[in-house]
mmCIF file of C-alpha atoms in Angstrom:
data_model
loop_
_atom_site.group_PDB
_atom_site.id
_atom_site.type_symbol
_atom_site.label_atom_id
_atom_site.label_comp_id
_atom_site.label_asym_id
_atom_site.label_seq_id
_atom_site.Cartn_x
_atom_site.Cartn_y
_atom_site.Cartn_z
ATOM 1 C CA MET A 1 -3.060 4.363 -6.104
ATOM 2 C CA GLU A 2 -3.835 6.153 -2.862
ATOM 3 C CA ILE A 3 -2.430 4.630 0.315
ATOM 4 C CA LEU A 4 -4.207 5.143 3.631
ATOM 5 C CA ILE A 5 -2.835 4.493 7.118
ATOM 6 C CA THR A 6 -4.989 3.605 10.105
ATOM 7 C CA THR A 7 -4.474 2.282 13.627
ATOM 8 C CA VAL A 8 -6.625 -0.621 14.804
ATOM 9 C CA ASN A 9 -6.679 -2.797 17.899
ATOM 10 C CA ILE A 10 -5.872 -6.418 17.129
ATOM 11 C CA THR A 11 -6.908 -8.917 19.792
ATOM 12 C CA VAL A 12 -4.643 -11.931 20.224
ATOM 13 C CA LYS A 13 -5.693 -14.438 22.892
ATOM 14 C CA GLY A 14 -7.543 -11.701 24.800
ATOM 15 C CA LYS A 15 -4.732 -9.135 24.615
ATOM 16 C CA ASN A 16 -5.420 -5.913 22.648
ATOM 17 C CA ILE A 17 -2.466 -4.686 20.610
ATOM 18 C CA PRO A 18 -2.701 -1.392 18.659
ATOM 19 C CA ALA A 19 -1.309 -1.863 15.151
ATOM 20 C CA GLU A 20 -0.742 0.634 12.366
ATOM 21 C CA LEU A 21 -2.004 -0.780 9.063
ATOM 22 C CA ILE A 22 -1.489 0.382 5.495
ATOM 23 C CA VAL A 23 -4.654 0.230 3.390
ATOM 24 C CA LEU A 24 -4.616 0.337 -0.400
ATOM 25 C CA LYS A 25 -7.629 2.396 -1.411
ATOM 26 C CA ASN A 26 -10.070 0.637 -3.769
ATOM 27 C CA SER A 27 -8.601 -2.820 -3.136
ATOM 28 C CA ARG A 28 -11.041 -5.420 -1.883
ATOM 29 C CA GLY A 29 -10.839 -8.583 0.207
ATOM 30 C CA ASN A 30 -7.298 -8.080 1.471
ATOM 31 C CA ARG A 31 -5.959 -9.582 4.666
ATOM 32 C CA ALA A 32 -3.496 -7.886 6.992
ATOM 33 C CA LEU A 33 0.115 -9.011 7.000
ATOM 34 C CA LEU A 34 1.561 -8.576 10.472
ATOM 35 C CA GLY A 35 5.334 -8.385 10.684
ATOM 36 C CA VAL A 36 8.137 -8.465 13.202
ATOM 37 C CA ASP A 37 7.257 -4.963 14.404
ATOM 38 C CA PHE A 38 3.817 -6.228 15.462
ATOM 39 C CA LEU A 39 5.266 -9.329 17.146
ATOM 40 C CA SER A 40 7.742 -7.157 19.049
ATOM 41 C CA LYS A 41 5.081 -4.648 20.132
ATOM 42 C CA ALA A 42 2.791 -7.477 21.274
ATOM 43 C CA GLY A 43 5.606 -9.245 23.125
ATOM 44 C CA ILE A 44 5.079 -12.407 21.095
ATOM 45 C CA VAL A 45 7.945 -14.906 21.064
ATOM 46 C CA LEU A 46 8.125 -17.501 18.289
ATOM 47 C CA ASP A 47 9.659 -20.906 19.023
ATOM 48 C CA LEU A 48 10.100 -22.203 15.497
ATOM 49 C CA GLN A 49 11.780 -25.452 16.507
ATOM 50 C CA LYS A 50 8.912 -26.505 18.775
ATOM 51 C CA LYS A 51 6.275 -24.942 16.485
ATOM 52 C CA HIS A 52 4.578 -22.774 19.091
ATOM 53 C CA TRP A 53 4.497 -19.192 20.333
ATOM 54 C CA TYR A 54 3.882 -17.387 23.599
ATOM 55 C CA PHE A 55 3.706 -13.928 25.160
ATOM 56 C CA SER A 56 7.000 -12.880 26.757
ATOM 57 C CA THR A 57 5.078 -11.962 29.925
ATOM 58 C CA TYR A 58 3.585 -15.496 30.202
ATOM 59 C CA PRO A 59 6.191 -17.931 28.810
ATOM 60 C CA GLU A 60 4.508 -20.879 30.538
ATOM 61 C CA ARG A 61 1.358 -20.552 28.337
ATOM 62 C CA LYS A 62 2.221 -21.865 24.845
ATOM 63 C CA TYR A 63 0.091 -21.734 21.677
ATOM 64 C CA ASN A 64 0.566 -23.993 18.651
ATOM 65 C CA PHE A 65 1.229 -22.425 15.251
ATOM 66 C CA ILE A 66 -1.348 -24.473 13.365
ATOM 67 C CA GLU A 67 -4.738 -23.148 14.327
ATOM 68 C CA SER A 68 -7.571 -22.069 12.045
ATOM 69 C CA PRO A 69 -8.298 -18.346 12.172
ATOM 70 C CA PRO A 70 -11.707 -17.447 13.615
ATOM 71 C CA ASP A 71 -14.445 -16.322 11.266
ATOM 72 C CA ILE A 72 -14.652 -12.554 11.043
ATOM 73 C CA ASN A 73 -18.160 -11.174 10.980
ATOM 74 C CA ALA A 74 -19.080 -8.018 9.106
ATOM 75 C CA GLN A 75 -19.011 -5.864 12.257
ATOM 76 C CA GLN A 76 -15.353 -6.680 12.941
ATOM 77 C CA ARG A 77 -14.111 -5.806 9.465
ATOM 78 C CA LEU A 78 -12.255 -2.574 8.898
ATOM 79 C CA VAL A 79 -14.205 -0.318 6.558
ATOM 80 C CA VAL A 80 -12.306 2.437 4.791
ATOM 81 C CA PRO A 81 -14.573 4.990 3.124
ATOM 82 C CA THR A 82 -13.831 5.431 -0.567
ATOM 83 C CA ALA A 83 -15.189 7.747 -3.195
ATOM 84 C CA SER A 84 -17.954 6.303 -5.350
ATOM 85 C CA ASN A 85 -15.809 7.045 -8.370
ATOM 86 C CA PRO A 86 -12.033 6.722 -7.910
ATOM 87 C CA CYS A 87 -11.511 8.988 -10.897
ATOM 88 C CA GLN A 88 -12.365 12.224 -9.101
ATOM 89 C CA LEU A 89 -10.346 15.146 -7.825
ATOM 90 C CA ARG A 90 -9.206 14.316 -4.301
ATOM 91 C CA GLU A 91 -10.351 16.554 -1.454
ATOM 92 C CA ASN A 92 -6.829 17.743 -0.647
ATOM 93 C CA LYS A 93 -6.045 18.620 -4.295
ATOM 94 C CA GLY A 94 -7.065 21.519 -6.510
ATOM 95 C CA ALA A 95 -6.851 24.149 -3.773
ATOM 96 C CA SER A 96 -6.326 26.913 -6.336
ATOM 97 C CA LEU A 97 -9.445 25.932 -8.319
ATOM 98 C CA SER A 98 -12.842 27.530 -7.831
ATOM 99 C CA SER A 99 -15.841 25.350 -6.955
ATOM 100 C CA LEU A 100 -17.094 25.583 -10.542
ATOM 101 C CA GLN A 101 -13.680 24.564 -11.902
ATOM 102 C CA LYS A 102 -13.586 21.560 -9.548
ATOM 103 C CA VAL A 103 -17.041 20.459 -10.720
ATOM 104 C CA LYS A 104 -15.992 20.795 -14.373
ATOM 105 C CA LEU A 105 -12.743 18.898 -13.776
ATOM 106 C CA ASN A 106 -14.572 16.071 -11.970
ATOM 107 C CA SER A 107 -17.065 15.905 -14.830
ATOM 108 C CA LEU A 108 -14.210 15.656 -17.343
ATOM 109 C CA LEU A 109 -12.440 12.973 -15.285
ATOM 110 C CA GLU A 110 -15.638 10.916 -15.062
ATOM 111 C CA GLU A 111 -16.298 11.297 -18.799
ATOM 112 C CA TYR A 112 -12.832 9.989 -19.696
ATOM 113 C CA GLU A 113 -12.509 7.540 -16.795
ATOM 114 C CA ASN A 114 -11.458 4.691 -19.113
ATOM 115 C CA CYS A 115 -8.316 6.677 -20.064
ATOM 116 C CA PHE A 116 -7.125 6.660 -16.454
ATOM 117 C CA GLN A 117 -7.452 2.957 -15.712
ATOM 118 C CA PRO A 118 -4.244 1.172 -14.648
ATOM 119 C CA GLY A 119 -2.536 -1.072 -17.178
ATOM 120 C CA GLY A 120 -3.062 -1.035 -20.901
ATOM 121 C CA GLU A 121 -0.738 -0.513 -23.827
ATOM 122 C CA PRO A 122 1.475 2.541 -24.311
ATOM 123 C CA THR A 123 -0.140 5.251 -26.398
ATOM 124 C CA PRO A 124 1.010 5.568 -30.018
ATOM 125 C CA PHE A 125 0.094 9.279 -30.024
ATOM 126 C CA ILE A 126 3.082 10.596 -28.085
ATOM 127 C CA GLU A 127 6.735 10.013 -28.839
ATOM 128 C CA ASN A 128 9.564 11.015 -26.515
ATOM 129 C CA LYS A 129 12.724 12.559 -28.003
ATOM 130 C CA ILE A 130 15.792 14.033 -26.350
ATOM 131 C CA ASP A 131 17.481 16.785 -28.336
ATOM 132 C CA THR A 132 21.259 16.431 -27.918
ATOM 133 C CA GLY A 133 22.039 19.152 -30.451
ATOM 134 C CA ASN A 134 25.082 18.279 -32.561
ATOM 135 C CA HIS A 135 26.336 15.739 -30.023
ATOM 136 C CA LEU A 136 25.881 11.986 -29.907
ATOM 137 C CA PRO A 137 24.049 10.566 -26.894
ATOM 138 C CA VAL A 138 26.363 9.742 -24.015
ATOM 139 C CA ALA A 139 26.774 5.988 -23.733
ATOM 140 C CA VAL A 140 29.422 5.534 -21.046
ATOM 141 C CA PRO A 141 29.147 4.230 -17.501
ATOM 142 C CA PRO A 142 28.246 7.025 -15.075
ATOM 143 C CA ASN A 143 31.136 6.158 -12.702
ATOM 144 C CA ARG A 144 34.789 5.846 -13.566
ATOM 145 C CA LEU A 145 35.983 2.265 -13.632
ATOM 146 C CA SER A 146 39.515 1.003 -13.673
ATOM 147 C CA PRO A 147 40.475 -0.617 -17.014
ATOM 148 C CA ALA A 148 40.547 -4.001 -15.256
ATOM 149 C CA ARG A 149 36.910 -3.650 -14.172
ATOM 150 C CA GLN A 150 35.605 -2.296 -17.501
#
């Protein structure tokens, strides 16, 4: 899964705070999870005992924790452009391939797209073996342990 990073301005009570967000490509309907780094950057102080928060620059103005989030209209939503088919050669890959080879590879990937879907059962067509020669596989702890700890 491709991970994208973007910086957006998040407005909290009229104050714009730039925040770096991680976006999972091809995932839909996700909400942002803002952490301690965001709270610190914004200067937000949480008073858990009294169930309110405030900006460190204006400690006299308090905001309650329980407040419904505002509706987000379509213009405010972050749109991350994605390929029409996620099963294509990425732009930054295949640098050594010619244009014709890239087209052929994309065609092959699209044709067998169902083979590249996440999940599913392991394939019965391939079996992994490790040749240890005439020796038995090593089955001992990787670190030395005292006899008392073994």
